[in-house]
mmCIF file of C-alpha atoms and ligand atoms in Angstrom:
data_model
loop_
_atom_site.group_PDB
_atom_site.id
_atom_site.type_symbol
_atom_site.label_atom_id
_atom_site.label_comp_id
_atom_site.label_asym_id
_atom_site.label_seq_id
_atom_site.Cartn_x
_atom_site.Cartn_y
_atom_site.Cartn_z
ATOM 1 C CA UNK A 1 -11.993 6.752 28.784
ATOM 2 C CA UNK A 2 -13.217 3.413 29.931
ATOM 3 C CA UNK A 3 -15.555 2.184 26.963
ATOM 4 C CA UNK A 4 -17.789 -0.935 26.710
ATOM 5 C CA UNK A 5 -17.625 -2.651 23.073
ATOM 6 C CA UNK A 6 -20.824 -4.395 22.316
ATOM 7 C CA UNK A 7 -19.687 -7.315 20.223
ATOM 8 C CA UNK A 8 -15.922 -6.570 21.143
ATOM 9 C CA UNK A 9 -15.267 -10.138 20.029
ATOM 10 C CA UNK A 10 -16.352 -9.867 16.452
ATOM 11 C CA UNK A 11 -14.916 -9.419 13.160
ATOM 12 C CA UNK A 12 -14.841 -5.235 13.506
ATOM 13 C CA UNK A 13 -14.987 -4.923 17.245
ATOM 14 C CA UNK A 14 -12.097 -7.087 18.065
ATOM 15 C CA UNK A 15 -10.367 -4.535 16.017
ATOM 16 C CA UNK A 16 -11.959 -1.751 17.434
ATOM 17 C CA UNK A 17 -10.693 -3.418 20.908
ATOM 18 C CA UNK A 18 -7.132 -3.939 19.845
ATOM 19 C CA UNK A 19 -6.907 -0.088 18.632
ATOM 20 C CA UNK A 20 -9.085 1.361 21.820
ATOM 21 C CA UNK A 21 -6.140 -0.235 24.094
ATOM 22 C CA UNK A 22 -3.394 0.743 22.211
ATOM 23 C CA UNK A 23 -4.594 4.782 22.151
ATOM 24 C CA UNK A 24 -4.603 3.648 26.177
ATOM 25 C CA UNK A 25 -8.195 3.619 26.660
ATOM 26 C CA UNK A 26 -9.366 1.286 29.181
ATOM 27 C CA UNK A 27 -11.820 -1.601 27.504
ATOM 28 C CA UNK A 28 -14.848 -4.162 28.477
ATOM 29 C CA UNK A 29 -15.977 -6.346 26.221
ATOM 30 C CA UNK A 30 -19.994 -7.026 25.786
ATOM 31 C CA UNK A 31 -20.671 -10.479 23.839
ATOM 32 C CA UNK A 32 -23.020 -13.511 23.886
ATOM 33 C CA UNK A 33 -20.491 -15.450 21.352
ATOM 34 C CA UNK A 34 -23.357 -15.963 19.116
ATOM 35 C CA UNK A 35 -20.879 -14.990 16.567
ATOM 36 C CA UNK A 36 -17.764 -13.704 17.944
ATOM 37 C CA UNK A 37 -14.598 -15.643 19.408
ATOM 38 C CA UNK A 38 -13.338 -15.901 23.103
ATOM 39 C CA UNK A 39 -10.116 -16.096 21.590
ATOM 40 C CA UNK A 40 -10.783 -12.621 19.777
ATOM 41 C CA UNK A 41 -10.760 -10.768 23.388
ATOM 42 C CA UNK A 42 -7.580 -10.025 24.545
ATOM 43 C CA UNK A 43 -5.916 -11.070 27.837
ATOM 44 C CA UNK A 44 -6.795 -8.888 30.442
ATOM 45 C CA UNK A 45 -9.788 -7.142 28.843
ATOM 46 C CA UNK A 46 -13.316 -8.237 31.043
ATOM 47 C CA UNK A 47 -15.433 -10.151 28.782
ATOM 48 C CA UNK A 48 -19.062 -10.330 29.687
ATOM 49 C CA UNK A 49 -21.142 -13.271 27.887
ATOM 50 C CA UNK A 50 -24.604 -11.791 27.721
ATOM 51 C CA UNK A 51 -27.156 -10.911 25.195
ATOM 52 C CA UNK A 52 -27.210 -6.770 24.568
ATOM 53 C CA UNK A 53 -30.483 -7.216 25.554
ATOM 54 C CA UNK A 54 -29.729 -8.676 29.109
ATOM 55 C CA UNK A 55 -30.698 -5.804 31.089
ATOM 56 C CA UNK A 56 -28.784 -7.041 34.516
ATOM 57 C CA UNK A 57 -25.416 -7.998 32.648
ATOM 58 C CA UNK A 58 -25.825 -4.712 31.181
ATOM 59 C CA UNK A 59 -25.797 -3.003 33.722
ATOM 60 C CA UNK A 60 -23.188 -4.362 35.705
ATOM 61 C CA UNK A 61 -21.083 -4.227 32.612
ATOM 62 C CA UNK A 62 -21.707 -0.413 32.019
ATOM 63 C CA UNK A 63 -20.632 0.479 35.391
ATOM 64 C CA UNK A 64 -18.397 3.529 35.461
ATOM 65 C CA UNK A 65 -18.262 3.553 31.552
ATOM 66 C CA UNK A 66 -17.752 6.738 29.912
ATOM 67 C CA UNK A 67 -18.855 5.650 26.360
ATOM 68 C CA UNK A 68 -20.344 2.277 24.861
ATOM 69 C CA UNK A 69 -19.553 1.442 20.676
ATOM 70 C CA UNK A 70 -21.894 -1.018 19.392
ATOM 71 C CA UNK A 71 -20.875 -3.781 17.170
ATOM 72 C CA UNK A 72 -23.093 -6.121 18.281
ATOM 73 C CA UNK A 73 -25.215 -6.740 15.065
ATOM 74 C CA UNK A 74 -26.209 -8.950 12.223
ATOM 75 C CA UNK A 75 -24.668 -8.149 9.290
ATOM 76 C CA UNK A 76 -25.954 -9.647 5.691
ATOM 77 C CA UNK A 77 -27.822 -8.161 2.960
ATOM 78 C CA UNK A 78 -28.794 -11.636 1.973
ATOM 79 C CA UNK A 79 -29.564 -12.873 5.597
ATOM 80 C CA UNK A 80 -31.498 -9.662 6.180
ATOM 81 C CA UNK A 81 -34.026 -10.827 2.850
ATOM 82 C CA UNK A 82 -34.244 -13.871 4.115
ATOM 83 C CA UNK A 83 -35.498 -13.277 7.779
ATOM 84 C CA UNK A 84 -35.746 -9.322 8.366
ATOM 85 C CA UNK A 85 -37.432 -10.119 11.961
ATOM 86 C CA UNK A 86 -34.277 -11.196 13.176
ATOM 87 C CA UNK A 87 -32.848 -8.225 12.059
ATOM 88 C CA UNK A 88 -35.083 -5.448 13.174
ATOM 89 C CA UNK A 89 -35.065 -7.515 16.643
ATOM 90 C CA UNK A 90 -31.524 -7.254 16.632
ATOM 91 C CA UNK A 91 -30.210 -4.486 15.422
ATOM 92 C CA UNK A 92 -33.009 -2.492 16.064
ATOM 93 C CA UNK A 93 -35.274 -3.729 19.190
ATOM 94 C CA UNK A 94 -31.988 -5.151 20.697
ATOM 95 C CA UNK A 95 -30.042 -2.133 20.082
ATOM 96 C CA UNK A 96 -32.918 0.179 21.970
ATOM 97 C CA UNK A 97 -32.450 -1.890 25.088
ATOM 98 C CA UNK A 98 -28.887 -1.346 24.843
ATOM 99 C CA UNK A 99 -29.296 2.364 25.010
ATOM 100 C CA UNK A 100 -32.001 2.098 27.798
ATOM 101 C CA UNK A 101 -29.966 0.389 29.790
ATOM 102 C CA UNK A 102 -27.101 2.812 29.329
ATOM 103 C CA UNK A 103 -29.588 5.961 30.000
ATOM 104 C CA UNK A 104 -30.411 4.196 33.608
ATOM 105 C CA UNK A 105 -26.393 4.202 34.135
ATOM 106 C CA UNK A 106 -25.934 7.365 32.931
ATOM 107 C CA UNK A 107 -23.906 6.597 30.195
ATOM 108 C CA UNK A 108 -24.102 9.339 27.075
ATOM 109 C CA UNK A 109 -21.658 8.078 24.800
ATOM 110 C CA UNK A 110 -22.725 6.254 21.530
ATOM 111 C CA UNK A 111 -20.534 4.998 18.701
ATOM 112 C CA UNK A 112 -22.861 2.938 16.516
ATOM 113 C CA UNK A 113 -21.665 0.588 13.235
ATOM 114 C CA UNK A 114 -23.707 1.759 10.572
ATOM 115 C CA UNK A 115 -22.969 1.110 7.113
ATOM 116 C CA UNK A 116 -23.782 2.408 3.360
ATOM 117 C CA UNK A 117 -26.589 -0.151 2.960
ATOM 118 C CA UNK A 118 -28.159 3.079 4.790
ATOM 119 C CA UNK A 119 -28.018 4.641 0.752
ATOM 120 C CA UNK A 120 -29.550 2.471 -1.354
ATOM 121 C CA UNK A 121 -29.179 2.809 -4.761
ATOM 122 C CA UNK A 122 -26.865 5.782 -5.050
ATOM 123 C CA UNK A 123 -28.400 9.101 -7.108
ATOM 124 C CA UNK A 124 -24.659 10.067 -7.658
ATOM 125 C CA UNK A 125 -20.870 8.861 -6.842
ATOM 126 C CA UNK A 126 -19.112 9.160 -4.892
ATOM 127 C CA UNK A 127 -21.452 9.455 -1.791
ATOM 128 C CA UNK A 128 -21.455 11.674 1.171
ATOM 129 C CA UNK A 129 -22.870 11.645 4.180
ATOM 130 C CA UNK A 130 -25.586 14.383 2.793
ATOM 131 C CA UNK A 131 -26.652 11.990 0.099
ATOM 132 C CA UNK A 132 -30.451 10.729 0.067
ATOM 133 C CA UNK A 133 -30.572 7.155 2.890
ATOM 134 C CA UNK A 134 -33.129 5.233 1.098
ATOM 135 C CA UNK A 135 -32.048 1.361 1.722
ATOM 136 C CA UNK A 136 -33.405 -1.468 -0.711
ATOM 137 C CA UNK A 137 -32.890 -4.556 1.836
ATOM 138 C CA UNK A 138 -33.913 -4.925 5.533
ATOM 139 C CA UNK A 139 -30.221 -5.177 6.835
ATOM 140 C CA UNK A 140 -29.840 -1.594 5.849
ATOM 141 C CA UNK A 141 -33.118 -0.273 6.896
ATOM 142 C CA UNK A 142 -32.704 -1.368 10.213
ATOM 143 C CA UNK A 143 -29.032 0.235 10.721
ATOM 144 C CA UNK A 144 -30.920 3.677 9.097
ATOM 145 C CA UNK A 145 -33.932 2.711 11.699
ATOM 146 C CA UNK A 146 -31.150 3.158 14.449
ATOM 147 C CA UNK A 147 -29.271 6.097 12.831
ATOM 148 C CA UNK A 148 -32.822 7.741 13.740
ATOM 149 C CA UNK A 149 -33.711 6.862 16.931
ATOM 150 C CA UNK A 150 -29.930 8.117 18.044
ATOM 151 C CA UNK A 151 -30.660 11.559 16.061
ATOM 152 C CA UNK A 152 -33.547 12.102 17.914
ATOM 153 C CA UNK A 153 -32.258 10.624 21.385
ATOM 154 C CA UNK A 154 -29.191 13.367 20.729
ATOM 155 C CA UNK A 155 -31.670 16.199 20.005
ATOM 156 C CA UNK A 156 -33.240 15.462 23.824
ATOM 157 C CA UNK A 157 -29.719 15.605 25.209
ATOM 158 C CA UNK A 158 -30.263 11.681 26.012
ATOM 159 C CA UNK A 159 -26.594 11.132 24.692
ATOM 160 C CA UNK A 160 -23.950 12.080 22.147
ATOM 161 C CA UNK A 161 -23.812 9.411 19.453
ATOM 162 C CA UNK A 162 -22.103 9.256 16.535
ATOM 163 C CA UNK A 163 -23.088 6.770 13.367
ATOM 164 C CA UNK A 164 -19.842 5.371 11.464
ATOM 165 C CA UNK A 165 -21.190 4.395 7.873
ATOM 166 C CA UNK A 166 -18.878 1.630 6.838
ATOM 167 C CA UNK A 167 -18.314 0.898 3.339
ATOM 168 C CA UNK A 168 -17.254 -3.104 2.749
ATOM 169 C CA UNK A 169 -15.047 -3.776 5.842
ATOM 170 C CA UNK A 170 -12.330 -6.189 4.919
ATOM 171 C CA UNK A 171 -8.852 -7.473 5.508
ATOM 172 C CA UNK A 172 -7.451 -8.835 8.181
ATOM 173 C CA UNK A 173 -5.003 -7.167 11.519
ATOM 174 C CA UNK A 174 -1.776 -7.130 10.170
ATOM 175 C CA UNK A 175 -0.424 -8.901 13.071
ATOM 176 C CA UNK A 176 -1.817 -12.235 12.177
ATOM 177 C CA UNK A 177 -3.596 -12.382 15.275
ATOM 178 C CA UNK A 178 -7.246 -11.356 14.873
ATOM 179 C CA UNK A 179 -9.781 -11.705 11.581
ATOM 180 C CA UNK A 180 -12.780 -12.804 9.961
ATOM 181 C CA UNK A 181 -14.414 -15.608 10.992
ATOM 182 C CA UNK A 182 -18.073 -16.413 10.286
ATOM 183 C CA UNK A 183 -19.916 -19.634 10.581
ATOM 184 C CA UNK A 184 -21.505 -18.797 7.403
ATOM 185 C CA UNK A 185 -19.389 -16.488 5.180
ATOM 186 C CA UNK A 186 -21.356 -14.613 2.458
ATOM 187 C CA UNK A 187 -18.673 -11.657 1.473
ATOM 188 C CA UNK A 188 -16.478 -11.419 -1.159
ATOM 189 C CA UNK A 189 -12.967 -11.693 -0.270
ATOM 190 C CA UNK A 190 -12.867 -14.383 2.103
ATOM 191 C CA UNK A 191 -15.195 -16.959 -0.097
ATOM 192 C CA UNK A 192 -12.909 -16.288 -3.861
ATOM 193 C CA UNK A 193 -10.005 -16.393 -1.194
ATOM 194 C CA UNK A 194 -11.206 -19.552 -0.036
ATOM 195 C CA UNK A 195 -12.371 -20.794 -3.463
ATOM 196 C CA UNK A 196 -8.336 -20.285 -4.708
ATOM 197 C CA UNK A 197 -7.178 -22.487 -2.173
ATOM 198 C CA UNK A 198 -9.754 -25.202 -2.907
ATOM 199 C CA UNK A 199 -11.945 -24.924 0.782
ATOM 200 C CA UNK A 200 -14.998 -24.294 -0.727
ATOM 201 C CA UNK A 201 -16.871 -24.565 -3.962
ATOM 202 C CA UNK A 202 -16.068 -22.067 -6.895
ATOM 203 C CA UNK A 203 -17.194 -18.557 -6.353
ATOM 204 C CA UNK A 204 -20.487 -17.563 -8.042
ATOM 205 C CA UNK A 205 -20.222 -13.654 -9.093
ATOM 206 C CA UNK A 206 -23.704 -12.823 -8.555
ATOM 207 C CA UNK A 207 -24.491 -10.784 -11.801
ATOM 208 C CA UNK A 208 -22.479 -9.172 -14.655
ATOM 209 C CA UNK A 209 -24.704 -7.303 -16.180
ATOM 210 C CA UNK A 210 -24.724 -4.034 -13.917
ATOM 211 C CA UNK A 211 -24.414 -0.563 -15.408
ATOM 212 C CA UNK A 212 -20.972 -0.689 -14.436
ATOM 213 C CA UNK A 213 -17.343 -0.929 -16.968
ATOM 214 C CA UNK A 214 -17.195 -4.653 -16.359
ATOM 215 C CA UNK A 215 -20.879 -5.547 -15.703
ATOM 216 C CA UNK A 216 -20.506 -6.445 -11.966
ATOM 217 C CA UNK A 217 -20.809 -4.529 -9.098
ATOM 218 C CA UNK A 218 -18.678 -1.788 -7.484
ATOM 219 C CA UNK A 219 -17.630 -1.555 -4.141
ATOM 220 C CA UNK A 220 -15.458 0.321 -1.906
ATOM 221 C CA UNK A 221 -13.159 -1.975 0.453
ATOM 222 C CA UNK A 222 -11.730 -0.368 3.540
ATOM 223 C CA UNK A 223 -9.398 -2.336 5.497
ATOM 224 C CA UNK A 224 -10.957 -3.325 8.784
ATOM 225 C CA UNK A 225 -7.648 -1.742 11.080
ATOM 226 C CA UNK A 226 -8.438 1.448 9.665
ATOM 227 C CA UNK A 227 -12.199 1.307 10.693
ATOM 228 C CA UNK A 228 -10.883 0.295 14.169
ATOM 229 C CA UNK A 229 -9.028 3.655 14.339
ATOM 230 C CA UNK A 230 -11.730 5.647 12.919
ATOM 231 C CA UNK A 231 -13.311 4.551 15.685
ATOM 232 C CA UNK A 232 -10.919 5.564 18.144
ATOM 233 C CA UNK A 233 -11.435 9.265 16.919
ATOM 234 C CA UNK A 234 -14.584 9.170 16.032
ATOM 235 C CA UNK A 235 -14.988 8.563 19.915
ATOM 236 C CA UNK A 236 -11.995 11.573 21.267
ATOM 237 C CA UNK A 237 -13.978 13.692 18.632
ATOM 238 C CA UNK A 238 -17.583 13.345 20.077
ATOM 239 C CA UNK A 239 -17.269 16.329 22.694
ATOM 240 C CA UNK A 240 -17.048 18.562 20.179
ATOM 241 C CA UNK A 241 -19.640 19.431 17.233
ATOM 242 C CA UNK A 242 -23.355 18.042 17.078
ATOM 243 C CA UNK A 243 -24.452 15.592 19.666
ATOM 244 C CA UNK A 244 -25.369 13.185 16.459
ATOM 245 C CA UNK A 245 -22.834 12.680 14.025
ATOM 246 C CA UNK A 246 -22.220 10.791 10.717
ATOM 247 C CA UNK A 247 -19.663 9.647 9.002
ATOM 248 C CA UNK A 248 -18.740 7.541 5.778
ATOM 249 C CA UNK A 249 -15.802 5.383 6.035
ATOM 250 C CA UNK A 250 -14.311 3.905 2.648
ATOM 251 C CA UNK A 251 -11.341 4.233 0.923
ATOM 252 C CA UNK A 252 -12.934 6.539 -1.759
ATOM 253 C CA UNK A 253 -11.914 3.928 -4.463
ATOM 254 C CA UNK A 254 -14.301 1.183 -6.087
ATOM 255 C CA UNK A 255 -13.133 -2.159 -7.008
ATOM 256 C CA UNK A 256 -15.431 -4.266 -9.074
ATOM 257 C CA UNK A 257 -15.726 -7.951 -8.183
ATOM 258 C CA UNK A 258 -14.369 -9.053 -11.429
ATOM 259 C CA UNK A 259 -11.055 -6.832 -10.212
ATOM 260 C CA UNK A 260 -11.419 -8.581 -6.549
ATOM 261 C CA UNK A 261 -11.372 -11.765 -8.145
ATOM 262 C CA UNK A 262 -8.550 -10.514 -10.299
ATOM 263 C CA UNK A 263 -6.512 -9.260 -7.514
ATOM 264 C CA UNK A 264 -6.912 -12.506 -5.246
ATOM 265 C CA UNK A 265 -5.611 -14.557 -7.753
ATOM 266 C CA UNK A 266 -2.351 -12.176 -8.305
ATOM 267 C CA UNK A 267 -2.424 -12.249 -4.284
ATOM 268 C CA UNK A 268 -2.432 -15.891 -3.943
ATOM 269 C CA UNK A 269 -0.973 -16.461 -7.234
ATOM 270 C CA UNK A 270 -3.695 -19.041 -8.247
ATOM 271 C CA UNK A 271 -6.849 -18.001 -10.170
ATOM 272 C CA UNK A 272 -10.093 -17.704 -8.171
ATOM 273 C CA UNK A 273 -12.090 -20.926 -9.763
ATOM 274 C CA UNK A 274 -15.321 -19.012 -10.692
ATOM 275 C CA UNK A 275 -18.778 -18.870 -12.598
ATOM 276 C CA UNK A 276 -21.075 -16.252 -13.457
ATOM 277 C CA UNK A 277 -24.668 -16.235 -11.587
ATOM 278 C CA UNK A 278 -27.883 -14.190 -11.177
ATOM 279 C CA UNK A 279 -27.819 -10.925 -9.529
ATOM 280 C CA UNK A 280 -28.344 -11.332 -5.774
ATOM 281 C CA UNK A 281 -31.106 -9.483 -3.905
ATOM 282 C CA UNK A 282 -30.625 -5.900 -2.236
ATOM 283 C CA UNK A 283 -26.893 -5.233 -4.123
ATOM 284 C CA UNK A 284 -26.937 -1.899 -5.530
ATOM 285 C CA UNK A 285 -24.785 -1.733 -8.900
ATOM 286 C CA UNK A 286 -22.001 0.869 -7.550
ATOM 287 C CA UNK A 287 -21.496 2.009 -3.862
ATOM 288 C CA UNK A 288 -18.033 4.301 -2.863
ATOM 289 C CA UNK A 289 -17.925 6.251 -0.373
ATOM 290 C CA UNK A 290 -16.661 10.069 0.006
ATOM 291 C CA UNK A 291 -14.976 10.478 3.671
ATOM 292 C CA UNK A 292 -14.028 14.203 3.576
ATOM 293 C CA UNK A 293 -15.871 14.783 6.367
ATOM 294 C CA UNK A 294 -14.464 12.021 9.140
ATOM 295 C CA UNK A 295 -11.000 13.459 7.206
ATOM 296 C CA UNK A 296 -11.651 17.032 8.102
ATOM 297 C CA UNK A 297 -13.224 16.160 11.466
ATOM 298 C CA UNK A 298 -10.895 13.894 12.826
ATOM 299 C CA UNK A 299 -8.312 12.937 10.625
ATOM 300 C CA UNK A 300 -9.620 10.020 9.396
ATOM 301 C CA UNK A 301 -6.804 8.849 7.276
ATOM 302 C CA UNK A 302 -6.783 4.906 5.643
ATOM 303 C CA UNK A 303 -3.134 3.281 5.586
ATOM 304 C CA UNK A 304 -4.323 0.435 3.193
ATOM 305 C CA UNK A 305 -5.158 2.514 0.144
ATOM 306 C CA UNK A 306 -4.156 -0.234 -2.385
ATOM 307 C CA UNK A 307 -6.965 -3.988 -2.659
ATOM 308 C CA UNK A 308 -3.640 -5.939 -2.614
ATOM 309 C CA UNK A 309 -2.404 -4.858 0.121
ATOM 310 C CA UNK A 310 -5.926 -5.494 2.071
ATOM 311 C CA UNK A 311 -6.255 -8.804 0.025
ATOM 312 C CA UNK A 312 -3.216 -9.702 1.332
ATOM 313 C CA UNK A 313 -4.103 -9.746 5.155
ATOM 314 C CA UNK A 314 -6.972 -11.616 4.539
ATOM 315 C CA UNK A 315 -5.631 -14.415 2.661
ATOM 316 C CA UNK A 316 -2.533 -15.053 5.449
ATOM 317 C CA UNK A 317 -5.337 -14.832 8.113
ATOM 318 C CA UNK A 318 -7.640 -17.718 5.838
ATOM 319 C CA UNK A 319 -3.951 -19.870 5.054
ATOM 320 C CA UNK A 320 -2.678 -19.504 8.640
ATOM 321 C CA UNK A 321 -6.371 -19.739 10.211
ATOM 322 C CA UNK A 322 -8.059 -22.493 8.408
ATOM 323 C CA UNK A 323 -10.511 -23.234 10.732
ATOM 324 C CA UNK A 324 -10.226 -19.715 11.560
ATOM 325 C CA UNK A 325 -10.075 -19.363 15.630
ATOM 326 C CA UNK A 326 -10.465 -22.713 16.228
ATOM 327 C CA UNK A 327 -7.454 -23.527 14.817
ATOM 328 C CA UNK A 328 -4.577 -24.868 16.795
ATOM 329 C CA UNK A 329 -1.083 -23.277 16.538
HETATM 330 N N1 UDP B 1 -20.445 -11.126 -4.301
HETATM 331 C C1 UDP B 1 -20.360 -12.078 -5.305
HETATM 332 N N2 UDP B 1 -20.279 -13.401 -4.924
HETATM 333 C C2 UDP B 1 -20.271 -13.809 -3.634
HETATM 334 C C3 UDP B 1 -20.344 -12.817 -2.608
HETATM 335 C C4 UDP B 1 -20.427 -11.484 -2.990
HETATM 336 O O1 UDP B 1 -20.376 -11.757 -6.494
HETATM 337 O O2 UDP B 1 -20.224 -15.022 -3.377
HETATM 338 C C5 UDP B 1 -20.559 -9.707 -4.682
HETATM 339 C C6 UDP B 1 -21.801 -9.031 -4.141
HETATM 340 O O3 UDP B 1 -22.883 -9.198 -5.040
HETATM 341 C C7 UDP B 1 -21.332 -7.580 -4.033
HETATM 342 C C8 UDP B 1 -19.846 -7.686 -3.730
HETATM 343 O O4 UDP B 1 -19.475 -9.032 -4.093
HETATM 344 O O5 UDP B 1 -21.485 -6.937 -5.284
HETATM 345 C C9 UDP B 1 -19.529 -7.501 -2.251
HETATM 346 O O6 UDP B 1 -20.408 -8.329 -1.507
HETATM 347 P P1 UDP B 1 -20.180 -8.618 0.028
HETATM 348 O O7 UDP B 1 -21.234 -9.633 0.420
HETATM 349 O O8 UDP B 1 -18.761 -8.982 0.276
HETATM 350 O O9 UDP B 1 -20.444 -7.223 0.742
HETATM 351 P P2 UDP B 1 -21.708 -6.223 0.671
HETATM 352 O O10 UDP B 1 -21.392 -5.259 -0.436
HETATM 353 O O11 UDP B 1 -22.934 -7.033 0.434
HETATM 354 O O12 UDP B 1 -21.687 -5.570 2.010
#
């Protein structure tokens, strides 16, 4: 298939790129580099620097594409408190002339990057795809906003689409070559990794007194090469079955952050400097995902099942990569 990736030169979609090629599809990269990295786009592999919302760049771009997965989002819980206009123009307003544009080309494939801020606070653990979507922060109502439109645009035989619920994408490709890098970093990993290695201020674990055995919260971190594949099949598996789909993608294992912090410093073998904070806004106590279904439907099938192992990536990416793509060999 010859695919467009909308944000193909971000954190997940760079991945998503790397695995498309290698199962020999044939790529295009959509991007404005408001947040992803020239250098992220592999040789070879058209990169075209507009806005999702460009409606000529679009269009040329989409030309004879089969399918288009969208990546092309913003991304924070804590962002999305802060200023949810930018996030329902983005990922929602944004996203809608995205899909216009690809019903005037004729394009009816749809692999969108949803996530498990779709939930909310969970009614039970682990979650399926069947459990109540009832989001507590803008970020994930406008992913859930999008889930909808597609459901209904699939019901009219507009497209196929499928909705990959991520869980907390993390890690780094194993390679060396491609990983996180965010002009402001707000998640987990990369900040205690970074706090370790004295680049930034001590981490603040924001709350410990959560229903949960250690009082902070519980998440499920699924390393970012096995998204990229999910993807991959998610796509070969979208003839078949409902023309909208959903999937969770974790590991099916939680990790508190008191363990993350634990397991960076055995990682890095230097405790994460640390203090204890207030609870941050929109974090549900406990979120873990059950993937049965993307297992039973297309094999979805995680290599990194073990945190150290994922922490591991990430913190040779953040030593090698200090000033993460910018940095010179
Ligand atoms: N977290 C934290 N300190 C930080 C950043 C994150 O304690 O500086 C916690 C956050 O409250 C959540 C977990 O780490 O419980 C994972 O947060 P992250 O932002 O990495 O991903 P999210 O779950 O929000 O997608």
């Amino acid at each position: 298939m010859r695919a467009l990736v909308a944000g193909g030169a971000g954190y997940i979609g760079s991945h998503a790129v790397r695995a498309l090629l290698e199962a020999g599809h044939e790529v295009r990269v959509l991007d404005d580099l408001s947040a992803g990295h020239r250098a992220a786009v592999p040789a070879g592999v058209p990169l075209f620097e507009a806005d999702i919302a460009d409606r000529d760049a679009v269009s040329r771009a989409l030309e004879g594409c089969d399918a288009v997965l969208h990546f092309a989002a913003l991304l924070s819980v804590g962002g999305s408190v802060r200023d949810p206009l930018a996030y329902w123009r983005n990922n929602v307003a944004k996203a809608i002339a995205l899909i216009d544009a690809m019903d005037a080309a004729g394009v009816r494939r749809f692999v969108f990057s949803s996530t498990c801020a779709t939930f909310g606070v969970p009614v039970r653990v682990p979650m399926d795809e069947d459990h109540p979507q009832a989001p507590i922060n803008p970020y994930g109502a406008s992913k859930l906003a999008l889930e909808r439109a597609l459901r209904d645009l699939a019901a009219a035989g507009v497209l196929r689409a499928v909705a990959l619920r991520y869980f907390n994408a993390s890690g780094a490709h194993e390679d060396g070559s491609l990983g996180e890098d965010h002009a402001h970093e707000e998640h987990l990993i990369p900040l205690a990794i970074d706090a370790a290695l004295g680049r930034r201020p001590p981490l603040t674990v924001f709350g410990e007194d959560y229903d949960t055995p250690d009082g902070t919260c519980i998440r499920d971190y699924i390393h970012v090469q096995d998204l990229a594949v999910a993807h991959v099949q998610a796509l070969e598996a979208l003839e078949r079955g409902d023309a909208f789909q959903a999937y969770n993608l974790g590991t099916g294992r939680g990790h508190s952050v008191r363990e993350v912090v634990d397991c960076v410093g055995r990682v890095l073998g230097t405790p994460v400097p640390h203090s204890v904070g207030p609870r941050r806004a929109g974090d549900p106590p406990r979120l873990v995902a059950a993937a049965e279904r993307a297992r039973a439907t297309f094999g979805f099938a995680p290599r990194f099942t073990d945190l150290g192992a994922i922490v591991d990536t990430a913190a040779r990416w953040r030593r090698d990569h200090p000033q993460g793509y910018r940095t010179r060999p």
